[in-house]
Short mmCIF file of the C-alpha atoms (twelve columns), coordinates in Angstrom:
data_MODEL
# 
_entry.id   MODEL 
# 
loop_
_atom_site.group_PDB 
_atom_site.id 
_atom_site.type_symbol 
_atom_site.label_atom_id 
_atom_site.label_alt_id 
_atom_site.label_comp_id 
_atom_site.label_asym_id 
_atom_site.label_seq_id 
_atom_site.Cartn_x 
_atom_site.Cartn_y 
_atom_site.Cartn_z 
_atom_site.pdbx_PDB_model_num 
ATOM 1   C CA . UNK A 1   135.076 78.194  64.485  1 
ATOM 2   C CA . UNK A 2   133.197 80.207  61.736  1 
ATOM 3   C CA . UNK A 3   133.412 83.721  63.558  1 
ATOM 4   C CA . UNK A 4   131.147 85.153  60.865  1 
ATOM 5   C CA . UNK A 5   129.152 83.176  59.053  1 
ATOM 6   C CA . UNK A 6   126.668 84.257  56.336  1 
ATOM 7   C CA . UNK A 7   123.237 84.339  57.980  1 
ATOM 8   C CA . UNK A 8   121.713 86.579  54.919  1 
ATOM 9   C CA . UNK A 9   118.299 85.339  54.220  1 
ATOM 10  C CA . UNK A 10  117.828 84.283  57.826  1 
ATOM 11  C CA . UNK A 11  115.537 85.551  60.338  1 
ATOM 12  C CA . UNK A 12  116.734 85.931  63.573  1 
ATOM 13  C CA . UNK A 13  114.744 87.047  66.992  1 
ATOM 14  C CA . UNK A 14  116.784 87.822  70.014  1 
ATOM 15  C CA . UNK A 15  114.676 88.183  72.979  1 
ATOM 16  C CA . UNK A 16  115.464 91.236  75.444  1 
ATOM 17  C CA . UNK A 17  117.291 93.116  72.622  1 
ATOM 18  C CA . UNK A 18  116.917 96.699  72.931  1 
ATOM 19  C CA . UNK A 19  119.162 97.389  75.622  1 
ATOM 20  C CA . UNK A 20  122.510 96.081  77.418  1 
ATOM 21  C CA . UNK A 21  123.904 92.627  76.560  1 
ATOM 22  C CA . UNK A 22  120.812 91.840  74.111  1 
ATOM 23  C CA . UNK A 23  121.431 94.725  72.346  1 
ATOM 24  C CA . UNK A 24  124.981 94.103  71.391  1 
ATOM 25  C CA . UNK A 25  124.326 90.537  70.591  1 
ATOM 26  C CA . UNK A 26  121.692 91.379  67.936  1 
ATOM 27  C CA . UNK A 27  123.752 93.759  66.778  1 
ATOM 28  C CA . UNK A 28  126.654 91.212  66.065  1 
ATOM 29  C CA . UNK A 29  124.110 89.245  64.203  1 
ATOM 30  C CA . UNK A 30  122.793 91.490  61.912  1 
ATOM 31  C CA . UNK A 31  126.292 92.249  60.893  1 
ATOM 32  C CA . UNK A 32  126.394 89.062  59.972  1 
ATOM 33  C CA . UNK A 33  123.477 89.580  57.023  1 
ATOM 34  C CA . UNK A 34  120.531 88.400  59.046  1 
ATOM 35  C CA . UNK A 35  116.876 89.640  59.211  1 
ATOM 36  C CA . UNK A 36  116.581 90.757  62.852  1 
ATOM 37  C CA . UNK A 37  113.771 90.955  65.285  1 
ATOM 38  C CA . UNK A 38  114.459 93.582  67.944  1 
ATOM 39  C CA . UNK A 39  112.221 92.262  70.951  1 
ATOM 40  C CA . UNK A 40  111.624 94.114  74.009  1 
ATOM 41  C CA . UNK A 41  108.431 93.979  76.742  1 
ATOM 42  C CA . UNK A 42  108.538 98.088  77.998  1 
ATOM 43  C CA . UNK A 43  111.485 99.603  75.992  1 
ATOM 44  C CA . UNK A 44  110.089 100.707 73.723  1 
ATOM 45  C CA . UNK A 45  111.969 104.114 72.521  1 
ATOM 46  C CA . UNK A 46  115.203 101.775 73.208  1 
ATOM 47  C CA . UNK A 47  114.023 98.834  70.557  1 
ATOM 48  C CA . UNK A 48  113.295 101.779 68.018  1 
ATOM 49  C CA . UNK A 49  116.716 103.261 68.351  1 
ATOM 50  C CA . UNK A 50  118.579 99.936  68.058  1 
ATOM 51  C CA . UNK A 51  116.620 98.713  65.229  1 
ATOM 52  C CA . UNK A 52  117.376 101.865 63.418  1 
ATOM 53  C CA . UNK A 53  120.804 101.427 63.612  1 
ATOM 54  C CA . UNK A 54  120.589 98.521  62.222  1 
ATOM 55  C CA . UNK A 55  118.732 100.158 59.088  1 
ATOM 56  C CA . UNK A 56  121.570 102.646 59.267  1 
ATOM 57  C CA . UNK A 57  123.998 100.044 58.529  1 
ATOM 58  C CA . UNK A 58  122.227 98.331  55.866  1 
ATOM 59  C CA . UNK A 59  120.343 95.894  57.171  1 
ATOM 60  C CA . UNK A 60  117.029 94.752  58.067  1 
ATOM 61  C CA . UNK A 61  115.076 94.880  61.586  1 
ATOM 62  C CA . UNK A 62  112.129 94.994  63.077  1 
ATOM 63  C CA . UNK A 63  110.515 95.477  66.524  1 
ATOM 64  C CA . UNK A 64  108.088 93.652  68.254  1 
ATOM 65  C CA . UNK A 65  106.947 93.449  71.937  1 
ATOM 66  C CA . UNK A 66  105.630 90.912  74.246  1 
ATOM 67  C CA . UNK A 67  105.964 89.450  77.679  1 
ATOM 68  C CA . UNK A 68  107.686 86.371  77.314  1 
ATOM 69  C CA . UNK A 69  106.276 84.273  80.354  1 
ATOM 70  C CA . UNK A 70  102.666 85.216  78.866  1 
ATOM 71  C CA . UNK A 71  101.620 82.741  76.331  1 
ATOM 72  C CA . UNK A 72  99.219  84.561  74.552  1 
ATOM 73  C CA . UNK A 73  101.502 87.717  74.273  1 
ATOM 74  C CA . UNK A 74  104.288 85.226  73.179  1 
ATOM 75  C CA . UNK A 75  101.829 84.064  70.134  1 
ATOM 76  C CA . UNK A 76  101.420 87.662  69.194  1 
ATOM 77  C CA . UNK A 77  105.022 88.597  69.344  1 
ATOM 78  C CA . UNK A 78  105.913 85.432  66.466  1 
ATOM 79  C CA . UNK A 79  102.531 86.152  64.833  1 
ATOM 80  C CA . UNK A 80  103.907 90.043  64.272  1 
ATOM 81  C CA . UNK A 81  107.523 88.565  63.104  1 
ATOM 82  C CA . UNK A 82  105.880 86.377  60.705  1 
ATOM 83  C CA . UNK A 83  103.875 88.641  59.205  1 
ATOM 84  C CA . UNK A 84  106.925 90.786  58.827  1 
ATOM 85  C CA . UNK A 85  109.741 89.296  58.143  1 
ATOM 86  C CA . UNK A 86  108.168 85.145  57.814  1 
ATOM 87  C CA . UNK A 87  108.995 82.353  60.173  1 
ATOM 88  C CA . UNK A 88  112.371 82.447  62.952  1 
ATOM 89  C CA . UNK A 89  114.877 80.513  61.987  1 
ATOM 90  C CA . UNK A 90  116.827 81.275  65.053  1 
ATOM 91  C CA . UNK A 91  116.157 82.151  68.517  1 
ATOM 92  C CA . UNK A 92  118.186 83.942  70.830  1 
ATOM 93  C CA . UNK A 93  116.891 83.628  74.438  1 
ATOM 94  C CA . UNK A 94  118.371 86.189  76.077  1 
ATOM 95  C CA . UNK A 95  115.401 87.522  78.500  1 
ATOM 96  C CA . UNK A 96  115.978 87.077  82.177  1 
ATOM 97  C CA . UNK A 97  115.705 89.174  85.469  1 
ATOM 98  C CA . UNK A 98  117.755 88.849  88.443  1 
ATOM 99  C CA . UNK A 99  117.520 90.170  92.175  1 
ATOM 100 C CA . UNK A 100 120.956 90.432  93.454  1 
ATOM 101 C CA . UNK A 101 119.810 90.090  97.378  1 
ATOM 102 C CA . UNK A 102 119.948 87.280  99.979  1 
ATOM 103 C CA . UNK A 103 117.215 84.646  99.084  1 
ATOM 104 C CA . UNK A 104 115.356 85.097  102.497 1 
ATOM 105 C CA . UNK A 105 115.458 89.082  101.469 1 
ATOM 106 C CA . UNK A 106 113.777 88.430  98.128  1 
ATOM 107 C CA . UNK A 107 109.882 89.085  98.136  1 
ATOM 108 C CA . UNK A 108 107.631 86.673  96.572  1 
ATOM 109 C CA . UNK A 109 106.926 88.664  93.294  1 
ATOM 110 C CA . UNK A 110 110.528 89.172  92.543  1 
ATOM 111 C CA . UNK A 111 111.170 85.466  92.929  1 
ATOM 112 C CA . UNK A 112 108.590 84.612  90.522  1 
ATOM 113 C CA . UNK A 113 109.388 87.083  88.146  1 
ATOM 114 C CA . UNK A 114 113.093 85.976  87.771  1 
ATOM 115 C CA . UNK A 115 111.803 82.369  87.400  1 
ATOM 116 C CA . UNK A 116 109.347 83.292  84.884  1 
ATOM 117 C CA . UNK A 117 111.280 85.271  82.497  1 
ATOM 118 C CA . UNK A 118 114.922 83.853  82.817  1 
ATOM 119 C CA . UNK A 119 113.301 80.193  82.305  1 
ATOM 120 C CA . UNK A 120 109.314 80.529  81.743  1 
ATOM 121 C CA . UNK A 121 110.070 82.537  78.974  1 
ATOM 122 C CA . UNK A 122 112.864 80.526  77.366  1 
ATOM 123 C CA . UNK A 123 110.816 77.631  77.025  1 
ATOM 124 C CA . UNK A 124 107.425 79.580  76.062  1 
ATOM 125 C CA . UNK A 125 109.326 80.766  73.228  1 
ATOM 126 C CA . UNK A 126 110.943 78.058  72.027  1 
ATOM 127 C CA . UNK A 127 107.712 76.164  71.877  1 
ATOM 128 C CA . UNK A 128 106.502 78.397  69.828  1 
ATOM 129 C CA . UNK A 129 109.571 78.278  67.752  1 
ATOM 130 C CA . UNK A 130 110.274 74.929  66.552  1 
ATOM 131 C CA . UNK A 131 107.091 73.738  64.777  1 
ATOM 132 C CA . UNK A 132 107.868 75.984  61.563  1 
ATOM 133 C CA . UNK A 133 111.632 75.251  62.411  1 
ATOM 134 C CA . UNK A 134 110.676 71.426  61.864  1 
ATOM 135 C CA . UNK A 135 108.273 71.967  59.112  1 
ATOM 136 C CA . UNK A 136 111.218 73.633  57.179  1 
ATOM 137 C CA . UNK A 137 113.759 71.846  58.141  1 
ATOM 138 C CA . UNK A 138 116.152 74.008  59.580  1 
ATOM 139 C CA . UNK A 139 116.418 76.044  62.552  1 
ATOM 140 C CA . UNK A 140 118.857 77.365  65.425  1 
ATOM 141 C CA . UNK A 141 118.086 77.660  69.106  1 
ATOM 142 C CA . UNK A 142 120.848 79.656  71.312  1 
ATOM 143 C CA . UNK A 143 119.813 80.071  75.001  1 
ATOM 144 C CA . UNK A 144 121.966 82.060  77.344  1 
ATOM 145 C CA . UNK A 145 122.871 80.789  80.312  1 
ATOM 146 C CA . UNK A 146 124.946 81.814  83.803  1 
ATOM 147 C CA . UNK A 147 128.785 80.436  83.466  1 
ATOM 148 C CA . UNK A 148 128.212 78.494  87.104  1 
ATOM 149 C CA . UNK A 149 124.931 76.854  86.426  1 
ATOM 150 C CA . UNK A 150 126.285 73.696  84.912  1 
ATOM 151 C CA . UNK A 151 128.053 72.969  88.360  1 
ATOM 152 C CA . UNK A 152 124.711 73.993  90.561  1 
ATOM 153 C CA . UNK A 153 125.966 76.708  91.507  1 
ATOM 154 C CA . UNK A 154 123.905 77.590  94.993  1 
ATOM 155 C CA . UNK A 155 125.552 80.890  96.464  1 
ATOM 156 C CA . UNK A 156 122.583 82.555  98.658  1 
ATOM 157 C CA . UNK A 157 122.858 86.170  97.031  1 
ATOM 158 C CA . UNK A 158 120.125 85.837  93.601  1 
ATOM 159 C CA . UNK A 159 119.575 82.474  94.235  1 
ATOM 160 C CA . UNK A 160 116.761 82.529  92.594  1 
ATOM 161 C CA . UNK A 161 118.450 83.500  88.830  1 
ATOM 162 C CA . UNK A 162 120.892 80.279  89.214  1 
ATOM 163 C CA . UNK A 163 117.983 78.264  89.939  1 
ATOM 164 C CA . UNK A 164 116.245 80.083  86.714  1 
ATOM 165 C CA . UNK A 165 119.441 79.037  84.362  1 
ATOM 166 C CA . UNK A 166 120.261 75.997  85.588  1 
ATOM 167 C CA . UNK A 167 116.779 75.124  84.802  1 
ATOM 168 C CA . UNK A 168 117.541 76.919  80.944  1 
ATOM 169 C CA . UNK A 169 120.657 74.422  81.040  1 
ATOM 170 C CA . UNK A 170 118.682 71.230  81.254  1 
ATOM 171 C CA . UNK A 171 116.251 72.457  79.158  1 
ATOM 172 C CA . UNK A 172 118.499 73.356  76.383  1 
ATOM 173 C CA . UNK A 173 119.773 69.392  76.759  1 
ATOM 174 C CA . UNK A 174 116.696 68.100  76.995  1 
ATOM 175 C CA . UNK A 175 115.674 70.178  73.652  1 
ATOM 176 C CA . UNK A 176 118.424 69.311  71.511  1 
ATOM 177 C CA . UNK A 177 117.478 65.400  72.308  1 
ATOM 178 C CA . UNK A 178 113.747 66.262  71.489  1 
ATOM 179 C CA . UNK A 179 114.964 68.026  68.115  1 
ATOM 180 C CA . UNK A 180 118.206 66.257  67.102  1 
ATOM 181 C CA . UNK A 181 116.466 64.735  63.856  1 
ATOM 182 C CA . UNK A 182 114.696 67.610  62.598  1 
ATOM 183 C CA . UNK A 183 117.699 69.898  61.874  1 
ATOM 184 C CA . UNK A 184 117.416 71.825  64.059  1 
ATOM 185 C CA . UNK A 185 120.468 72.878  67.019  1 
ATOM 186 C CA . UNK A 186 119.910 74.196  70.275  1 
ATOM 187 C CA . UNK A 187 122.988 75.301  72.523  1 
ATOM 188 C CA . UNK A 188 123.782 77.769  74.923  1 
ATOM 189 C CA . UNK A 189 126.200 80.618  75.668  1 
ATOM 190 C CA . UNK A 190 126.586 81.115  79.500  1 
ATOM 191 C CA . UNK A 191 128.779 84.422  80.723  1 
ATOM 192 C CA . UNK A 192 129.765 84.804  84.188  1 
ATOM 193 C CA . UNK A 193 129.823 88.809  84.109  1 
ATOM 194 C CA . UNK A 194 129.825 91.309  80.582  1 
ATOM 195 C CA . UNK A 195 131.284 94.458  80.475  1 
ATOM 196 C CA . UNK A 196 128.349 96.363  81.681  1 
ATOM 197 C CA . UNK A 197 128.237 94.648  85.086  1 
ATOM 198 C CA . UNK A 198 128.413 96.820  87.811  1 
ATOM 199 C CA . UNK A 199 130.658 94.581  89.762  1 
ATOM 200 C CA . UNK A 200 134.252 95.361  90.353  1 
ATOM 201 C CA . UNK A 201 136.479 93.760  88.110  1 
ATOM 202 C CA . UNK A 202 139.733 93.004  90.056  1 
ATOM 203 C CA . UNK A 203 138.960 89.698  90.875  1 
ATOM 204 C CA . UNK A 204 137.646 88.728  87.438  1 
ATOM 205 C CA . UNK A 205 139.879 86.004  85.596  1 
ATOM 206 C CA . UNK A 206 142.197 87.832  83.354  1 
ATOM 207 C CA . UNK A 207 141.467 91.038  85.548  1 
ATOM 208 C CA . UNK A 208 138.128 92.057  83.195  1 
ATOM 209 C CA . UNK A 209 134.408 90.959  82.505  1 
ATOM 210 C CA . UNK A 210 134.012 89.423  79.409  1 
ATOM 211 C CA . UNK A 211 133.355 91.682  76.488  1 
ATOM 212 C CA . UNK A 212 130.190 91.647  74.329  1 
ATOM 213 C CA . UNK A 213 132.276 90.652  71.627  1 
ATOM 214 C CA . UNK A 214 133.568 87.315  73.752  1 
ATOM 215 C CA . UNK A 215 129.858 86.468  73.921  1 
ATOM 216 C CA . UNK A 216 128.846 87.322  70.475  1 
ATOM 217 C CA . UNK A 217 131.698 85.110  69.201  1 
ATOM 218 C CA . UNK A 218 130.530 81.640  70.573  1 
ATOM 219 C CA . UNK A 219 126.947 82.310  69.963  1 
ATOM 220 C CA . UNK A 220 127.574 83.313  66.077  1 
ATOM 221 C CA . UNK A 221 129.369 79.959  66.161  1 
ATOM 222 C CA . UNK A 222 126.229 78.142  67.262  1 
ATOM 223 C CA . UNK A 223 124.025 79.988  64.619  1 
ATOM 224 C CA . UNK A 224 126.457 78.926  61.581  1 
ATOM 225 C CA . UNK A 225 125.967 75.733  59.062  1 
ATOM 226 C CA . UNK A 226 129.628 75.166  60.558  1 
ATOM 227 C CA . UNK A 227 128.118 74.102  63.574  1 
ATOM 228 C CA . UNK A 228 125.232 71.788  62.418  1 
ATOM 229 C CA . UNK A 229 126.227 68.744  64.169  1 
ATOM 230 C CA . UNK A 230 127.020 70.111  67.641  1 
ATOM 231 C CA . UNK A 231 123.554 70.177  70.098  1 
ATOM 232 C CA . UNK A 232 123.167 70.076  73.726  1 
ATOM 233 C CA . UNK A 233 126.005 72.054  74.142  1 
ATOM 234 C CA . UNK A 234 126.939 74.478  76.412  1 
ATOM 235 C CA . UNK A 235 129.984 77.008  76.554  1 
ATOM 236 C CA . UNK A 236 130.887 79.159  79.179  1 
ATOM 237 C CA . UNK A 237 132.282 82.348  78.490  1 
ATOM 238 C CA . UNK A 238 134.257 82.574  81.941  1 
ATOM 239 C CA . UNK A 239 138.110 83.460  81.263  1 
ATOM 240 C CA . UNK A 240 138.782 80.487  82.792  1 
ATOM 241 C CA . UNK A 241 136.870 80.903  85.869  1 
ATOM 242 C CA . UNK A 242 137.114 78.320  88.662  1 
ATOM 243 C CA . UNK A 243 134.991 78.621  91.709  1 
ATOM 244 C CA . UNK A 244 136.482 75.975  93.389  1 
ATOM 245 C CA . UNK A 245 139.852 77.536  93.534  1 
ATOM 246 C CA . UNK A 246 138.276 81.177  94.760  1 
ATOM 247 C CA . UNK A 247 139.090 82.491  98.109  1 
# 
């Protein structure tokens, strides 16, 4: 697995970057030589301080805002990275809200605005990605997903964000069929909880959330020429996590 690979030259926009998990996976990217976009909808003063840190260190990074299940604000977003920085040649989906309460708690609005950003806005934005990523050949699609999703997971506490990425699941499957001859790769990277949950840990596999690092790693993987043959694919970052066996 190339842990590092050289994405210099490459522009990469990670949705939801200028805080928390987001934040630490651009991060990881731009250390890897890539161009990065540092997307956020109302953090402003956030996106500014983590794209200046990436200046800091060398590299180059922009910020660029826009509601992700709007289509017309998605548009503007890539129209203010292309003018920038030119066309994304990878995509980080990383937006998505959850509502940790019982599904008969949940009020309408909060159900439709974890659907619409977790999977609304993966989709919206990688519609918009993949005609330039066809037209040059090349491009990478990485969508973040929940570590239970792939086996329908259906526990009645934020039911509606399993619903949301099991629906990012299929379409991440459904994409990499619709793209596979156009060279173009899209995967996905699904924790079960990151080190800034606010969960207790003690009955975490291996005793700990994962680390941003243990997400980072597989997800660098996926944006590397090491890994052009490998679509559809989906890797949970988990420790080993078995619901099955729990309780």
């Amino acid at each position: 697995m190339e842990l590092s690979p050289d994405l210099r030259g490459r522009t990469v926009l990670v949705t939801g970057s200028a805080r928390r998990v987001g934040r630490e996976l651009l991060l990881s990217i731009a250390d890897c030589g890539a161009d990065v976009v540092v997307h956020y909808n109302e953090s402003e003063a956030a996106a500014t301080a983590t794209a200046e840190e990436v200046r800091d260190a060398g590299g180059v990074a922009i910020t660029a805002q826009g509601d992700v299940t709007d289509p017309e604000s998605v548009d503007e977003l890539f129209e203010t990275v292309e003018s920038e920085l030119g066309p994304v040649d990878a995509l980080v989906n990383n937006v998505g809200d959850f509502d940790a309460r019982h599904w008969s708690e949940i009020e309408w609005e909060s159900w439709r605005n974890v659907v619409e950003t977790t999977f609304y806005g993966t989709v919206l934005c990688s519609r918009r990605a993949v005609p330039a990523m066809r037209e040059q050949g090349w491009g990478r699609i990485v969508n973040i997903g929940f570590a239970d999703s792939d086996r329908m997971h259906a526990h009645p506490v934020n039911f509606p964000y399993f619903v949301a990425k099991t629906g990012v699941l299929m379409f991440t499957r459904m994409l990499a069929a619709d793209t596979r001859d156009d060279g173009i790769t899209v995967n996905a990277v699904s924790p079960f909880a990151v080190s800034n949950t606010e969960a207790g840990v003690e009955d975490f596999p291996r005793g700990r959330a994962a680390a941003f690092e243990d997400v980072a790693a597989p997800l660098r993987f996926f944006l590397s020429d090491a890994a052009d043959y490998i679509s559809g694919e989906n890797i949970a970052v988990d420790g080993g996590r078995m619901p099955e066996f729990d309780g």
